[in-house]
Short mmCIF file of C-alpha atoms and ligand atoms in Angstrom, two decimals:
data_model
loop_
_atom_site.label_atom_id
_atom_site.label_comp_id
_atom_site.label_asym_id
_atom_site.label_seq_id
_atom_site.Cartn_x
_atom_site.Cartn_y
_atom_site.Cartn_z
CA MET X 19 77.67 85.05 84.99
CA LYS X 20 76.61 82.00 83.00
CA LYS X 21 72.98 83.11 82.62
CA GLU X 22 72.22 80.77 79.75
CA LYS X 23 72.79 77.71 81.95
CA LYS X 24 71.01 76.47 85.08
CA ILE X 25 73.51 76.35 87.91
CA SER X 26 72.82 74.12 90.90
CA LYS X 27 75.55 75.30 93.27
CA ILE X 28 77.36 78.64 93.19
CA GLY X 29 80.30 79.74 95.31
CA ILE X 30 80.53 83.42 96.15
CA MET X 31 84.08 84.32 97.13
CA GLY X 32 83.87 87.44 99.28
CA GLY X 33 86.86 89.49 100.33
CA THR X 34 88.69 92.76 100.11
CA PHE X 35 91.34 91.28 97.79
CA ASP X 36 93.85 94.01 98.57
CA PRO X 37 95.58 92.41 96.71
CA ILE X 38 94.28 89.03 95.57
CA HIS X 39 96.93 86.30 95.90
CA TYR X 40 97.49 82.57 95.38
CA GLY X 41 96.01 81.76 98.82
CA HIS X 42 92.64 83.12 97.66
CA LEU X 43 92.87 81.31 94.33
CA VAL X 44 93.83 77.97 95.90
CA ALA X 45 91.01 78.37 98.46
CA ALA X 46 88.45 79.07 95.72
CA GLU X 47 89.59 76.17 93.57
CA GLY X 48 89.67 73.83 96.60
CA ALA X 49 86.14 74.87 97.57
CA ARG X 50 84.92 74.43 93.99
CA HIS X 51 86.28 70.90 93.90
CA HIS X 52 85.41 69.80 97.42
CA PHE X 53 81.89 71.28 97.57
CA ASP X 54 80.98 70.55 93.95
CA LEU X 55 80.48 74.19 92.99
CA GLU X 56 79.80 74.81 89.32
CA VAL X 57 81.19 78.30 89.37
CA VAL X 58 82.97 80.53 91.89
CA VAL X 59 82.16 84.22 91.60
CA PHE X 60 84.72 86.53 93.18
CA VAL X 61 83.07 89.60 94.68
CA PRO X 62 85.52 92.30 95.80
CA ALA X 63 83.96 94.35 98.61
CA ALA X 64 83.55 98.09 98.09
CA ARG X 65 83.90 98.71 101.82
CA PRO X 66 83.84 95.64 104.09
CA PRO X 67 81.75 96.33 107.23
CA HIS X 68 84.36 95.53 109.88
CA LYS X 69 87.39 97.31 108.48
CA GLY X 70 89.28 99.45 110.93
CA ALA X 71 91.18 102.60 110.19
CA ARG X 72 93.32 101.19 107.36
CA ALA X 73 92.58 102.89 104.07
CA ILE X 74 91.77 100.25 101.48
CA THR X 75 92.92 100.51 97.90
CA ASP X 76 90.64 102.05 95.28
CA PRO X 77 87.95 99.45 94.43
CA ALA X 78 88.68 99.81 90.69
CA HIS X 79 92.26 98.58 91.24
CA ARG X 80 91.12 95.68 93.43
CA LEU X 81 88.52 94.71 90.82
CA ASN X 82 91.09 94.89 87.99
CA MET X 83 93.55 92.72 89.95
CA THR X 84 90.79 90.17 90.64
CA VAL X 85 89.90 90.02 86.94
CA LEU X 86 93.57 89.55 86.00
CA ALA X 87 94.09 86.83 88.62
CA THR X 88 91.04 84.74 87.70
CA GLY X 89 91.10 85.12 83.88
CA SER X 90 92.74 81.77 83.14
CA ASN X 91 90.20 79.67 85.09
CA PRO X 92 86.94 79.02 83.17
CA ASP X 93 85.17 78.12 86.45
CA PHE X 94 85.93 81.51 88.01
CA GLU X 95 84.01 84.71 87.40
CA VAL X 96 84.16 88.18 88.89
CA SER X 97 81.24 90.36 89.88
CA ASP X 98 81.34 94.11 90.50
CA VAL X 99 77.99 94.04 92.31
CA GLU X 100 79.39 95.33 95.64
CA ILE X 101 81.64 97.89 93.98
CA LYS X 102 78.76 99.27 91.90
CA ARG X 103 76.50 99.35 94.97
CA MET X 104 79.21 101.35 96.79
CA GLY X 105 79.02 102.08 100.52
CA THR X 106 79.31 99.33 103.11
CA SER X 107 79.27 95.86 101.54
CA TYR X 108 76.74 93.86 103.54
CA THR X 109 76.89 90.21 102.55
CA ILE X 110 73.12 89.78 102.97
CA GLU X 111 72.54 92.27 100.13
CA THR X 112 75.03 90.49 97.88
CA VAL X 113 73.70 87.01 98.59
CA SER X 114 70.10 88.25 98.07
CA TYR X 115 71.17 89.64 94.71
CA PHE X 116 72.58 86.25 93.60
CA HIS X 117 69.59 84.45 95.08
CA GLN X 118 67.21 86.56 93.00
CA ALA X 119 69.29 86.00 89.87
CA TRP X 120 69.57 82.23 90.54
CA PRO X 121 66.57 81.26 92.72
CA ASP X 122 67.07 77.52 92.17
CA SER X 123 70.77 77.47 93.04
CA ASP X 124 72.38 76.64 96.36
CA ILE X 125 74.72 79.44 97.35
CA CYS X 126 77.93 78.97 99.37
CA PHE X 127 79.67 82.08 100.65
CA ILE X 128 83.43 81.49 100.90
CA THR X 129 85.64 83.72 102.96
CA GLY X 130 88.40 83.79 105.59
CA ALA X 131 87.76 82.11 108.95
CA ASP X 132 88.72 85.31 110.81
CA ALA X 133 85.87 87.10 109.08
CA VAL X 134 83.46 84.23 109.85
CA LEU X 135 84.56 84.43 113.49
CA GLU X 136 82.61 87.69 113.67
CA ILE X 137 79.53 86.26 112.00
CA LEU X 138 77.22 86.78 115.00
CA THR X 139 77.67 90.52 114.53
CA TRP X 140 76.96 90.48 110.80
CA HIS X 141 73.99 92.36 109.39
CA ARG X 142 70.81 90.17 109.36
CA VAL X 143 72.79 87.02 110.09
CA ARG X 144 69.81 84.65 110.44
CA GLU X 145 68.40 85.69 107.09
CA LEU X 146 71.87 85.31 105.61
CA LEU X 147 72.27 81.77 106.94
CA ASP X 148 68.83 80.92 105.55
CA LEU X 149 69.94 82.04 102.11
CA CYS X 150 73.42 80.53 101.94
CA SER X 151 75.88 78.19 103.60
CA PHE X 152 79.41 79.30 104.51
CA ILE X 153 82.89 77.97 103.86
CA ALA X 154 85.43 79.38 106.29
CA ALA X 155 88.93 79.09 104.82
CA THR X 156 91.65 78.80 107.47
CA ARG X 157 95.38 79.31 107.45
CA PRO X 158 97.67 76.52 108.76
CA GLY X 159 97.85 76.62 112.54
CA TYR X 160 94.52 78.44 112.82
CA ARG X 161 92.95 78.03 116.28
CA LEU X 162 89.74 76.24 115.38
CA GLU X 163 88.56 76.37 119.02
CA ASN X 164 87.84 80.10 118.58
CA LEU X 165 85.59 79.45 115.64
CA ALA X 166 83.90 76.48 117.35
CA GLU X 167 83.22 78.73 120.38
CA THR X 168 81.65 81.40 118.15
CA LEU X 169 79.52 78.90 116.30
CA LYS X 170 78.04 77.73 119.61
CA GLY X 171 76.34 81.13 119.72
CA LEU X 172 74.39 80.45 116.55
CA PRO X 173 70.75 79.43 116.78
CA PRO X 174 70.22 75.63 116.70
CA GLY X 175 70.33 74.17 113.23
CA TYR X 176 72.58 76.87 111.83
CA ILE X 177 75.96 75.43 112.85
CA ASP X 178 75.80 72.87 110.06
CA ARG X 179 75.55 75.72 107.58
CA ILE X 180 79.23 76.56 108.18
CA SER X 181 82.06 74.32 106.98
CA VAL X 182 85.72 74.85 107.70
CA MET X 183 88.35 74.23 105.04
CA GLU X 184 92.08 74.31 105.80
CA VAL X 185 94.08 75.89 103.00
CA PRO X 186 97.87 75.67 103.48
CA ALA X 187 98.40 78.28 100.71
CA LEU X 188 96.65 80.83 102.94
CA ALA X 189 99.99 81.21 104.69
CA ILE X 190 100.19 83.94 102.03
CA SER X 191 98.42 87.09 103.18
CA SER X 192 97.47 90.38 101.59
CA THR X 193 98.86 92.25 104.61
CA ASP X 194 102.26 90.61 104.13
CA ILE X 195 102.25 91.37 100.38
CA ARG X 196 101.47 95.06 100.99
CA ASP X 197 104.21 95.18 103.58
CA ARG X 198 106.72 93.53 101.25
CA VAL X 199 106.02 96.04 98.46
CA ARG X 200 106.45 98.90 100.91
CA ARG X 201 109.83 97.48 102.03
CA GLY X 202 111.01 96.72 98.48
CA MET X 203 110.95 92.96 99.04
CA PRO X 204 109.96 90.45 96.34
CA ILE X 205 106.37 89.34 95.95
CA LYS X 206 107.04 86.99 93.04
CA TYR X 207 105.35 83.56 93.40
CA LEU X 208 102.94 84.88 96.04
CA LEU X 209 100.42 86.06 93.47
CA PRO X 210 99.88 85.79 89.69
CA GLU X 211 102.46 87.61 87.58
CA GLU X 212 99.76 89.77 85.95
CA VAL X 213 98.79 91.06 89.39
CA GLU X 214 102.41 91.61 90.38
CA ASN X 215 102.98 93.66 87.21
CA TYR X 216 99.78 95.63 87.81
CA ILE X 217 100.89 96.52 91.36
CA TYR X 218 104.22 97.90 90.09
CA GLU X 219 102.71 99.67 87.06
CA LYS X 220 100.14 101.47 89.19
CA GLY X 221 102.55 102.09 92.06
CA LEU X 222 100.27 100.42 94.63
CA TYR X 223 101.31 99.77 98.26
CA ARG X 224 104.46 101.92 98.12
CA LYS X 225 103.45 103.70 101.31
P1 LIG V 23 89.35 90.56 106.45
O1 LIG V 23 89.08 90.99 107.84
O2 LIG V 23 90.13 91.46 105.54
O3 LIG V 23 90.02 89.15 106.41
C1 LIG V 23 90.02 88.30 107.52
C2 LIG V 23 90.96 87.16 107.22
O4 LIG V 23 90.39 86.33 106.22
C3 LIG V 23 92.30 87.62 106.67
O5 LIG V 23 93.25 86.72 107.16
C4 LIG V 23 92.12 87.50 105.17
O6 LIG V 23 93.34 87.26 104.51
C5 LIG V 23 91.23 86.30 105.06
N1 LIG V 23 90.33 86.35 103.89
C6 LIG V 23 89.54 87.37 103.51
N2 LIG V 23 88.80 87.02 102.43
C7 LIG V 23 89.17 85.74 102.13
C8 LIG V 23 88.76 84.82 101.16
N3 LIG V 23 87.79 85.12 100.27
N4 LIG V 23 89.33 83.59 101.14
C9 LIG V 23 90.28 83.26 102.04
N5 LIG V 23 90.71 84.09 103.01
C10 LIG V 23 90.15 85.32 103.06
O7 LIG V 23 87.95 90.19 105.76
P2 LIG V 23 87.07 91.16 104.91
O8 LIG V 23 87.63 91.20 103.54
O9 LIG V 23 86.83 92.43 105.67
O10 LIG V 23 85.68 90.36 104.89
C11 LIG V 23 85.58 89.13 104.21
C12 LIG V 23 84.19 89.05 103.55
O11 LIG V 23 83.20 89.00 104.56
C13 LIG V 23 83.88 90.26 102.66
O12 LIG V 23 83.15 89.80 101.57
C14 LIG V 23 83.03 91.13 103.58
O13 LIG V 23 82.14 91.98 102.88
C15 LIG V 23 82.27 90.05 104.36
N6 LIG V 23 81.80 90.60 105.66
C16 LIG V 23 80.48 90.91 105.77
C17 LIG V 23 79.99 91.43 106.95
C18 LIG V 23 78.53 91.80 107.05
O14 LIG V 23 77.78 91.55 106.12
N7 LIG V 23 78.13 92.42 108.11
C19 LIG V 23 80.88 91.67 108.02
C20 LIG V 23 82.24 91.35 107.86
C21 LIG V 23 82.69 90.80 106.66
P3 LIG V 23 93.82 88.27 103.34
O15 LIG V 23 93.98 89.59 104.01
O16 LIG V 23 95.07 87.65 102.84
O17 LIG V 23 92.68 88.28 102.36
#
């Protein structure tokens, strides 16, 4: 991270990134522009808390793909803080880490709206909402009523801490990309070429 410089507003882009794709990159760049973020730090999760039975790809591969995908944007950085911490990746621990490193900065946590939909069940959610605001990135056609209903359950004053951002490019999904690779279908133009090449070189998502 840009330690030499005082940063007033940081975006933390949290996700599994299995694999990272243009939807994530467009969402991060849109959030940076719209919310005046000076930097967006991508933080691949070691083990996201709410993952079901699906085995997720080795964190080292997901980290490498994230580095490859973000390399050309000087406003993007990648942190391995969750991967180094290992175990379940609780967002409160990650945000606390960035808060300690940058106590004077406002922190915005950016992630998918479906993940934010579960926010009431997140570890130490009140503390988390005291430390950072949220940007929930939605796909086209996303049913915003579900999110609005969830947010009603937040303590008064916290609803304003969550903004929703529609990102048409999020029609691309990691699940679809994994499925396409498995079925031998093209993934070109869904994600950066460096990431596409990495997936084929390492034989990811074949089964
Ligand atoms: P997920 O369930 O894999 O994703 C939910 C939806 O959001 C998917 O449609 C996904 O699309 C999309 N998405 C995920 N990350 C995104 C991003 N950064 N930008 C735009 N869309 C995104 O979500 P997850 O990866 O497990 O969790 C997301 C983040 O929330 C992670 O950082 C995780 O650690 C955190 N989280 C924390 C807690 C907690 O602290 N208790 C609980 C749950 C989640 P793709 O599949 O295409 O990415």
